[in-house]
C-alpha cells in the first residue's frame, strides 16, 4: 500500500494542494481528475520521486517500483521503435549500447576485452538475450505490427507513439503504473482501447493511477 500523509505542494505563493492524506491499495485502478494547473501531474512526480513536496510524507514499500508514463510523445522521433522499449531497462540498454560501441571500434586490447566480458555478465543478469523476443511480443500485444518494430518512432501516429512509451514503461516491470493524461489527442474509441490495454497487460496485483480530464472516461475505467 502507498500512503500519503499531510502532503502539500507550493510554487512560490501558489498552493497546489495541502493537507492531502490518502492511500493507494494494490490491484486498484485510480482515476485522478482535476482542472489544469491543480497539481495532478505534480502529484505523480512526487510519488515517483522525481519531485519533493513542500510538506508531508509519501510512504512506498521498498519492494514496490513506481513507473511514470509521461507526455513526451515526440522525444524519440529518430529512435528505432524496439530500442525505445528496450530503454525501459536502463541497465540493459546501457550495456547493449556500450557493447555495440566497443565492437564497432574493433579494439583487441586487454582493457576492451575485460570490459566486454563485464558487459556480457550484465546482459546475462538482465536476461538480455531474451529481450528482443520479449519486446517484439510486447509491441504486438500493444497493436503495433512487426513492420514498424525496427523503424523510427516518427513513422507512427501520436496514439501509437504513446503505445510504444507504454511498452517502455511495462518493460521496466513497475509495481505501480502512473499514467499522466494517457488519452490526450486520442478519439473516444482509442481512449478506451488504450486503457483496456493497460488493464490487460498489467498483473492484477499492480496499482494504476491515471490522470484524466474526462469524468465519464474515469467512471468507465477506474475502480476509485
XYZ file of N, CA and C in Angstrom:
672
model
N 0.829 -1.195 0.000
C 0.000 0.000 0.000
C 0.869 1.252 0.000
N 0.486 2.240 -0.786
C 1.165 3.531 -0.815
C 0.373 4.485 0.075
N 1.067 5.131 1.010
C 0.409 6.003 1.963
C 0.914 7.433 1.807
N -0.015 8.376 1.682
C 0.308 9.796 1.579
C -0.266 10.493 2.805
N 0.585 11.255 3.507
C 0.171 11.875 4.763
C 0.495 13.366 4.770
N -0.546 14.179 4.960
C -0.408 15.638 5.104
C 0.448 16.255 4.002
N 0.222 15.837 2.775
C 1.039 16.297 1.663
C 0.638 17.707 1.233
N 1.643 18.516 0.948
C 1.410 19.875 0.453
C 2.450 20.205 -0.602
N 2.030 21.020 -1.580
C 2.954 21.446 -2.632
C 2.690 22.897 -2.981
N 3.745 23.692 -2.914
C 3.660 25.108 -3.246
C 4.747 25.486 -4.233
N 4.425 26.408 -5.129
C 5.405 27.040 -6.010
C 5.314 28.534 -5.752
N 6.271 29.062 -5.001
C 6.191 30.472 -4.644
C 4.964 30.717 -3.771
N 4.108 31.638 -4.210
C 2.895 31.962 -3.460
C 1.720 31.066 -3.832
N 1.896 30.222 -4.847
C 0.794 29.385 -5.311
C 0.791 28.035 -4.602
N -0.336 27.707 -3.985
C -0.509 26.409 -3.333
C -1.312 25.496 -4.249
N -0.724 24.378 -4.658
C -1.442 23.425 -5.497
C -2.378 22.570 -4.658
N -1.854 22.057 -3.550
C -2.690 21.276 -2.636
C -2.015 21.266 -1.270
N -2.812 20.978 -0.229
C -2.264 20.908 1.127
C -3.123 19.978 1.973
N -2.545 19.477 3.054
C -3.235 18.571 3.978
C -3.856 17.379 3.254
N -3.164 16.883 2.238
C -3.683 15.742 1.463
C -3.208 14.436 2.089
N -4.164 13.590 2.447
C -3.839 12.272 3.015
C -4.721 11.220 2.343
N -4.114 10.186 1.808
C -4.858 9.104 1.165
C -3.959 7.892 0.989
N -4.589 6.756 0.712
C -3.863 5.509 0.470
C -4.210 4.963 -0.907
N -3.232 4.331 -1.545
C -3.454 3.617 -2.806
C -3.205 2.131 -2.541
N -4.229 1.312 -2.770
C -4.145 -0.116 -2.475
C -3.711 -0.928 -3.689
N -3.034 -2.064 -3.473
C -2.599 -2.922 -4.582
C -3.780 -3.431 -5.398
N -3.603 -3.475 -6.707
C -4.604 -4.052 -7.585
C -5.758 -3.144 -7.940
N -5.734 -1.885 -7.475
C -6.825 -0.961 -7.770
C -6.439 -0.026 -8.922
N -7.471 0.454 -9.632
C -7.270 1.431 -10.713
C -7.875 2.755 -10.258
N -7.015 3.741 -10.084
C -7.448 5.044 -9.580
C -7.480 6.065 -10.719
N -8.538 6.844 -10.767
C -8.645 7.940 -11.709
C -8.500 9.257 -10.974
N -7.562 10.086 -11.402
C -7.294 11.373 -10.759
C -7.774 12.481 -11.686
N -8.786 13.233 -11.217
C -9.432 14.237 -12.057
C -9.272 15.615 -11.423
N -9.060 16.618 -12.247
C -8.955 17.979 -11.736
C -8.677 18.964 -12.853
N -8.836 20.230 -12.551
C -8.625 21.279 -13.546
C -7.148 21.394 -13.908
N -6.862 21.991 -15.062
C -5.481 22.253 -15.449
C -4.802 23.111 -14.381
N -3.577 22.725 -14.032
C -2.822 23.504 -13.061
C -3.151 23.210 -11.616
N -3.979 22.197 -11.370
C -4.373 21.904 -9.988
C -3.389 20.975 -9.273
N -2.418 20.436 -10.013
C -1.367 19.655 -9.364
C -1.411 18.163 -9.584
N -2.200 17.712 -10.565
C -2.315 16.261 -10.814
C -0.978 15.666 -11.236
N -0.361 16.255 -12.251
C 0.921 15.736 -12.734
C 2.013 15.896 -11.685
N 1.943 16.976 -10.926
C 2.912 17.200 -9.845
C 2.816 16.098 -8.810
N 1.588 15.692 -8.467
C 1.405 14.614 -7.506
C 2.058 13.320 -7.999
N 1.898 13.013 -9.295
C 2.524 11.806 -9.838
C 4.050 11.897 -9.752
N 4.588 13.073 -10.041
C 6.052 13.234 -9.965
C 6.554 13.085 -8.529
N 5.752 13.536 -7.565
C 6.139 13.379 -6.159
C 6.134 11.902 -5.778
N 5.090 11.184 -6.181
C 5.016 9.750 -5.859
C 6.164 8.986 -6.511
N 6.527 9.384 -7.741
C 7.608 8.689 -8.456
C 8.989 9.055 -7.928
N 9.059 10.108 -7.095
C 10.339 10.522 -6.541
C 11.076 11.544 -7.379
N 10.462 12.006 -8.468
C 11.110 12.985 -9.335
C 11.049 14.399 -8.759
N 10.150 14.618 -7.824
C 9.993 15.941 -7.234
C 9.708 15.777 -5.748
N 10.179 16.735 -4.941
C 9.968 16.689 -3.498
C 8.806 17.595 -3.115
N 7.961 17.157 -2.185
C 6.849 18.004 -1.756
C 7.328 19.125 -0.846
N 6.501 20.148 -0.704
C 6.818 21.225 0.240
C 6.669 20.745 1.666
N 5.757 19.799 1.871
C 5.488 19.278 3.204
C 4.818 17.919 3.063
N 4.946 17.102 4.085
C 4.241 15.829 4.092
C 5.120 14.649 3.746
N 4.498 13.485 3.701
C 5.245 12.241 3.548
C 4.553 11.302 2.569
N 5.352 10.689 1.692
C 4.871 9.624 0.809
C 5.609 8.349 1.198
N 4.876 7.353 1.653
C 5.481 6.079 2.073
C 5.192 5.009 1.032
N 6.271 4.471 0.447
C 6.158 3.435 -0.579
C 6.963 2.224 -0.124
N 6.377 1.037 -0.111
C 7.126 -0.161 0.287
C 8.402 -0.326 -0.545
N 9.450 -0.840 0.075
C 10.737 -0.974 -0.602
C 10.677 -1.898 -1.816
N 9.766 -2.866 -1.773
C 9.675 -3.812 -2.886
C 8.754 -3.330 -3.995
N 8.259 -2.110 -3.897
C 7.361 -1.565 -4.913
C 8.124 -0.588 -5.792
N 8.085 -0.811 -7.103
C 8.799 0.058 -8.038
C 7.810 0.888 -8.849
N 7.829 2.223 -8.699
C 6.905 3.076 -9.450
C 7.414 3.361 -10.859
N 6.478 3.487 -11.790
C 6.816 3.857 -13.164
C 5.838 4.912 -13.648
N 6.352 5.946 -14.308
C 5.522 7.073 -14.735
C 5.536 7.213 -16.250
N 4.356 7.152 -16.862
C 4.204 7.387 -18.303
C 3.969 8.872 -18.511
N 4.954 9.540 -19.134
C 4.893 10.993 -19.302
C 4.315 11.370 -20.665
N 4.054 12.659 -20.813
C 3.522 13.175 -22.064
C 4.685 13.657 -22.951
N 5.515 12.728 -23.392
C 6.660 13.106 -24.243
C 6.639 12.278 -25.535
N 5.502 12.353 -26.234
C 5.271 11.542 -27.432
C 6.358 11.710 -28.502
N 6.989 12.892 -28.580
C 7.891 13.186 -29.691
C 9.363 13.202 -29.271
N 9.660 12.603 -28.149
C 11.033 12.605 -27.634
C 11.966 11.698 -28.436
N 11.413 10.647 -29.044
C 12.262 9.611 -29.652
C 12.069 9.506 -31.172
N 11.796 10.598 -31.838
C 11.378 10.566 -33.237
C 12.284 9.740 -34.151
N 13.594 9.814 -33.940
C 14.527 9.129 -34.840
C 15.100 7.842 -34.243
N 14.498 7.385 -33.149
C 14.964 6.160 -32.491
C 14.125 4.982 -32.964
N 14.768 3.833 -33.141
C 14.061 2.617 -33.541
C 13.035 2.242 -32.470
N 11.844 1.860 -32.923
C 10.737 1.568 -32.019
C 11.125 0.528 -30.966
N 11.736 -0.569 -31.389
C 12.113 -1.611 -30.430
C 13.151 -1.107 -29.430
N 14.028 -0.197 -29.857
C 15.034 0.367 -28.950
C 14.390 1.261 -27.895
N 13.318 1.953 -28.265
C 12.607 2.788 -27.292
C 12.092 1.918 -26.146
N 11.533 0.764 -26.487
C 11.029 -0.148 -25.454
C 12.191 -0.679 -24.607
N 13.275 -1.072 -25.241
C 14.439 -1.592 -24.511
C 14.975 -0.595 -23.488
N 14.842 0.688 -23.788
C 15.340 1.712 -22.872
C 14.561 1.743 -21.562
N 13.462 0.986 -21.495
C 12.748 0.840 -20.234
C 13.595 0.164 -19.167
N 14.616 -0.589 -19.582
C 15.584 -1.186 -18.656
C 16.918 -0.474 -18.881
N 17.180 0.625 -18.161
C 18.384 1.434 -18.409
C 19.692 0.662 -18.290
N 19.758 -0.278 -17.338
C 20.999 -1.035 -17.143
C 21.280 -1.914 -18.349
N 20.253 -2.584 -18.862
C 20.424 -3.435 -20.033
C 20.723 -2.601 -21.265
N 19.977 -1.514 -21.444
C 20.174 -0.658 -22.617
C 21.587 -0.075 -22.640
N 22.087 0.348 -21.480
C 23.440 0.904 -21.399
C 24.483 -0.152 -21.765
N 24.274 -1.384 -21.298
C 25.220 -2.465 -21.597
C 25.208 -2.790 -23.091
N 24.026 -2.889 -23.682
C 23.921 -3.140 -25.121
C 24.617 -2.041 -25.923
N 24.372 -0.783 -25.546
C 24.922 0.356 -26.291
C 26.440 0.387 -26.217
N 26.967 0.165 -25.014
C 28.422 0.189 -24.846
C 29.072 -0.983 -25.580
N 28.444 -2.138 -25.515
C 28.984 -3.304 -26.222
C 29.042 -3.037 -27.729
N 27.973 -2.470 -28.264
C 27.939 -2.164 -29.698
C 29.041 -1.182 -30.080
N 29.281 -0.189 -29.216
C 30.322 0.806 -29.479
C 31.709 0.168 -29.455
N 31.949 -0.690 -28.469
C 33.260 -1.345 -28.367
C 33.525 -2.264 -29.560
N 32.485 -2.981 -29.987
C 32.651 -3.870 -31.142
C 32.895 -3.077 -32.415
N 32.257 -1.899 -32.518
C 32.458 -1.045 -33.705
C 33.880 -0.501 -33.755
N 34.461 -0.267 -32.569
C 35.843 0.239 -32.521
C 36.847 -0.849 -32.885
N 36.414 -2.108 -32.818
C 37.231 -3.246 -33.246
C 38.588 -3.273 -32.545
N 38.573 -2.947 -31.271
C 39.808 -2.930 -30.496
C 40.016 -4.289 -29.838
N 41.253 -4.798 -29.880
C 41.527 -6.115 -29.304
C 42.477 -6.034 -28.104
N 42.556 -4.832 -27.476
C 43.422 -4.711 -26.305
C 42.766 -5.365 -25.088
N 43.554 -5.609 -24.068
C 43.081 -6.340 -22.896
C 41.969 -5.595 -22.162
N 42.115 -4.279 -22.057
C 41.117 -3.487 -21.342
C 39.736 -3.608 -21.999
N 39.701 -3.516 -23.338
C 38.429 -3.647 -24.053
C 37.852 -5.038 -23.890
N 38.723 -6.039 -23.922
C 38.258 -7.416 -23.741
C 37.640 -7.637 -22.368
N 38.274 -7.082 -21.344
C 37.741 -7.208 -19.983
C 36.402 -6.485 -19.854
N 36.324 -5.325 -20.495
C 35.085 -4.558 -20.418
C 33.952 -5.293 -21.122
N 34.241 -5.871 -22.266
C 33.232 -6.654 -22.985
C 32.751 -7.834 -22.149
N 33.667 -8.479 -21.468
C 33.298 -9.613 -20.615
C 32.366 -9.148 -19.494
N 32.676 -7.987 -18.925
C 31.829 -7.435 -17.863
C 30.438 -7.101 -18.391
N 30.386 -6.531 -19.586
C 29.097 -6.187 -20.187
C 28.270 -7.438 -20.469
N 28.924 -8.505 -20.871
C 28.216 -9.760 -21.111
C 27.570 -10.281 -19.823
N 28.252 -10.106 -18.705
C 27.693 -10.520 -17.418
C 26.423 -9.720 -17.119
N 26.475 -8.402 -17.340
C 25.305 -7.548 -17.099
C 24.145 -7.973 -17.995
N 24.440 -8.199 -19.268
C 23.393 -8.591 -20.216
C 22.761 -9.917 -19.793
N 23.581 -10.844 -19.335
C 23.055 -12.138 -18.878
C 22.195 -11.967 -17.628
N 22.653 -11.125 -16.697
C 21.901 -10.889 -15.460
C 20.534 -10.269 -15.745
N 20.457 -9.450 -16.789
C 19.204 -8.772 -17.145
C 18.391 -9.552 -18.179
N 18.791 -10.807 -18.413
C 18.093 -11.663 -19.376
C 18.043 -11.005 -20.752
N 19.168 -10.387 -21.114
C 19.223 -9.569 -22.320
C 19.034 -10.311 -23.628
N 19.418 -11.587 -23.669
C 19.333 -12.298 -24.941
C 17.931 -12.817 -25.230
N 17.047 -12.671 -24.240
C 15.626 -12.953 -24.480
C 14.847 -11.656 -24.679
N 15.540 -10.528 -24.517
C 14.862 -9.234 -24.525
C 14.236 -8.916 -25.880
N 14.937 -9.243 -26.960
C 14.402 -8.909 -28.281
C 13.055 -9.585 -28.528
N 12.969 -10.855 -28.179
C 11.704 -11.575 -28.354
C 10.623 -11.008 -27.444
N 10.995 -10.613 -26.235
C 10.034 -10.020 -25.307
C 9.507 -8.699 -25.825
N 10.388 -7.904 -26.392
C 9.990 -6.602 -26.943
C 9.053 -6.793 -28.135
N 9.395 -7.728 -29.012
C 8.548 -7.999 -30.175
C 7.148 -8.415 -29.726
N 7.093 -9.297 -28.742
C 5.804 -9.773 -28.241
C 5.006 -8.633 -27.607
N 5.699 -7.785 -26.851
C 5.023 -6.680 -26.187
C 4.457 -5.690 -27.200
N 5.253 -5.351 -28.220
C 4.792 -4.417 -29.243
C 3.587 -4.972 -29.989
N 3.638 -6.242 -30.304
C 2.498 -6.864 -30.990
C 1.261 -6.839 -30.100
N 1.460 -7.079 -28.802
C 0.354 -7.035 -27.856
C -0.249 -5.654 -27.723
N 0.548 -4.630 -28.009
C 0.085 -3.247 -27.966
C -0.526 -2.809 -29.298
N -0.619 -3.745 -30.237
C -1.249 -3.437 -31.518
C -0.338 -2.807 -32.538
N 0.977 -2.916 -32.348
C 1.949 -2.352 -33.289
C 2.531 -3.494 -34.114
N 2.278 -3.465 -35.413
C 2.675 -4.556 -36.289
C 4.174 -4.688 -36.459
N 4.666 -5.898 -36.804
C 6.098 -6.152 -36.978
C 6.770 -5.218 -37.983
N 6.036 -4.727 -38.956
C 6.619 -3.839 -39.964
C 7.163 -2.553 -39.354
N 6.675 -2.204 -38.168
C 7.110 -0.948 -37.529
C 8.145 -1.164 -36.433
N 8.381 -2.386 -36.015
C 9.233 -2.642 -34.856
C 10.652 -2.129 -35.021
N 11.191 -2.194 -36.242
C 12.584 -1.805 -36.448
C 12.715 -0.503 -37.238
N 11.603 0.221 -37.336
C 11.612 1.530 -37.973
C 11.616 2.630 -36.933
N 11.729 3.898 -37.362
C 11.790 5.015 -36.414
C 10.421 5.344 -35.827
N 10.437 5.940 -34.663
C 9.202 6.333 -33.995
C 8.381 7.314 -34.837
N 9.058 8.139 -35.623
C 8.340 9.163 -36.388
C 7.400 8.567 -37.438
N 7.528 7.271 -37.722
C 6.627 6.619 -38.676
C 5.266 6.317 -38.059
N 5.145 6.478 -36.732
C 3.906 6.159 -36.040
C 3.093 7.421 -35.754
N 1.784 7.249 -35.653
C 0.911 8.352 -35.248
C 1.089 8.600 -33.750
N 0.558 9.735 -33.265
C 0.710 10.087 -31.859
C 0.173 9.029 -30.920
N -0.989 8.442 -31.269
C -1.572 7.415 -30.415
C -0.712 6.176 -30.321
N -0.079 5.783 -31.431
C 0.772 4.593 -31.415
C 2.129 4.888 -30.787
N 2.607 6.133 -30.890
C 3.814 6.510 -30.143
C 3.574 6.310 -28.651
N 2.379 6.697 -28.206
C 2.036 6.538 -26.794
C 2.048 5.071 -26.398
N 1.595 4.198 -27.299
C 1.617 2.763 -27.002
C 3.062 2.259 -26.841
N 3.972 2.757 -27.668
C 5.380 2.363 -27.538
C 5.932 2.817 -26.189
N 5.580 4.051 -25.777
C 6.039 4.548 -24.483
C 5.453 3.723 -23.336
N 4.225 3.259 -23.525
C 3.632 2.360 -22.544
C 4.422 1.051 -22.501
N 4.825 0.551 -23.672
C 5.652 -0.652 -23.733
C 6.976 -0.453 -23.017
N 7.574 0.725 -23.191
C 8.827 1.040 -22.499
C 8.636 0.970 -20.987
N 7.528 1.533 -20.534
C 7.244 1.525 -19.102
C 6.995 0.109 -18.590
N 6.227 -0.682 -19.336
C 5.938 -2.053 -18.914
C 7.195 -2.918 -18.927
N 8.131 -2.630 -19.850
C 9.382 -3.385 -19.921
C 10.213 -3.184 -18.651
N 9.987 -2.049 -17.976
C 10.687 -1.779 -16.716
C 10.075 -2.556 -15.554
N 8.907 -3.209 -15.797
C 8.225 -4.039 -14.806
C 7.908 -3.282 -13.510
N 7.203 -2.153 -13.615
C 6.848 -1.408 -12.401
C 5.718 -2.087 -11.636
N 5.713 -1.927 -10.324
C 4.617 -2.423 -9.498
C 3.485 -1.410 -9.452
N 3.840 -0.136 -9.600
C 2.879 0.957 -9.625
C 3.006 1.657 -10.967
N 1.907 1.702 -11.714
C 1.916 2.326 -13.038
C 1.145 3.639 -12.971
N 1.827 4.735 -13.265
C 1.198 6.055 -13.247
C 1.125 6.604 -14.666
N -0.067 6.956 -15.088
C -0.305 7.416 -16.456
C -0.718 8.882 -16.421
N 0.118 9.743 -16.986
C -0.163 11.181 -16.972
C -0.918 11.575 -18.236
N -2.241 11.679 -18.130
C -3.117 12.033 -19.240
C -2.831 11.179 -20.489
N -2.952 9.871 -20.353
C -2.594 8.974 -21.457
C -3.544 9.059 -22.646
N -4.734 9.611 -22.437
C -5.727 9.622 -23.518
C -5.758 10.936 -24.283
N -4.821 11.842 -23.986
C -4.761 13.101 -24.751
C -4.564 12.818 -26.239
N -5.239 13.590 -27.075
C -5.083 13.525 -28.541
C -5.603 12.220 -29.147
N -6.386 11.458 -28.384
C -6.961 10.226 -28.915
C -8.474 10.386 -29.020
N -9.066 9.766 -30.059
C -10.515 9.822 -30.149
C -11.112 8.851 -29.116
N -12.425 8.966 -28.818
C -13.024 8.178 -27.732
C -12.788 6.673 -27.839
N -12.833 6.118 -29.056
C -12.631 4.678 -29.217
C -11.231 4.278 -28.744
N -10.213 5.021 -29.192
C -8.843 4.666 -28.849
C -8.517 4.988 -27.392
N -9.252 5.944 -26.799
C -9.054 6.216 -25.379
C -9.360 4.969 -24.553
N -10.533 4.399 -24.782
C -10.921 3.194 -24.038
C -10.038 2.003 -24.390
N -9.671 1.900 -25.670
C -8.823 0.781 -26.094
C -7.482 0.826 -25.388
N -6.896 2.022 -25.286
C -5.603 2.153 -24.620
C -5.717 1.784 -23.143
N -6.767 2.264 -22.498
C -6.936 1.956 -21.082
C -7.182 0.471 -20.854
N -7.900 -0.165 -21.763
C -8.122 -1.609 -21.657
C -6.816 -2.375 -21.855
N -5.954 -1.868 -22.735
C -4.639 -2.480 -22.914
C -3.849 -2.416 -21.613
N -3.905 -1.255 -20.955
C -3.210 -1.120 -19.673
C -3.696 -2.170 -18.693
N -5.014 -2.320 -18.640
C -5.594 -3.262 -17.689
C -5.215 -4.702 -18.032
N -5.237 -5.045 -19.308
C -4.986 -6.433 -19.708
C -3.521 -6.832 -19.607
N -2.628 -5.858 -19.736
C -1.204 -6.173 -19.748
C -0.557 -6.099 -18.371
N -1.336 -5.681 -17.395
C -0.766 -5.462 -16.074
C -1.327 -6.470 -15.077
N -0.437 -7.054 -14.301
C -0.835 -8.015 -13.277
C -1.845 -7.400 -12.325
N -2.799 -8.211 -11.895
C -3.885 -7.686 -11.061
C -3.406 -7.151 -9.724
N -2.199 -7.512 -9.307
C -1.680 -7.012 -8.043
C -1.004 -5.649 -8.186
N -0.928 -5.148 -9.399
C -0.298 -3.850 -9.614
C -1.334 -2.737 -9.534
N -0.876 -1.589 -9.097
C -1.740 -0.427 -8.922
C -1.572 0.513 -10.109
N -2.690 1.079 -10.563
C -2.652 2.051 -11.655
C -3.266 3.357 -11.171
N -2.559 4.461 -11.412
C -3.097 5.794 -11.156
C -3.068 6.551 -12.478
N -4.230 6.945 -12.968
C -4.315 7.618 -14.267
C -4.899 9.015 -14.094
N -4.157 10.006 -14.592
C -4.643 11.384 -14.619
C -5.480 11.572 -15.877
N -6.705 12.059 -15.702
C -7.594 12.275 -16.852
C -8.421 13.536 -16.636
N -8.970 14.052 -17.746
C -9.856 15.214 -17.672
C -11.325 14.813 -17.768
N -11.573 13.684 -18.403
C -12.937 13.273 -18.719
C -13.509 12.399 -17.600
N -14.450 12.946 -16.839
C -15.018 12.218 -15.717
C -15.775 10.974 -16.175
N -16.414 11.039 -17.342
C -17.126 9.879 -17.866
C -16.161 8.736 -18.172
N -14.995 9.085 -18.730
C -13.981 8.073 -19.029
C -13.455 7.446 -17.744
N -13.242 8.259 -16.744
C -12.775 7.756 -15.457
C -13.792 6.776 -14.883
N -15.093 7.133 -14.985
C -16.154 6.290 -14.437
C -16.193 4.922 -15.125
N -15.841 4.873 -16.416
C -15.845 3.610 -17.152
C -14.637 2.754 -16.847
N -13.539 3.381 -16.429
C -12.276 2.663 -16.321
C -11.835 2.399 -14.878
N -11.959 3.404 -14.022
C -11.327 3.333 -12.706
C -12.206 2.634 -11.678
N -11.552 2.033 -10.671
C -12.255 1.479 -9.516
C -12.568 2.562 -8.486
N -11.685 3.534 -8.415
C -11.781 4.579 -7.388
C -11.584 5.946 -8.036
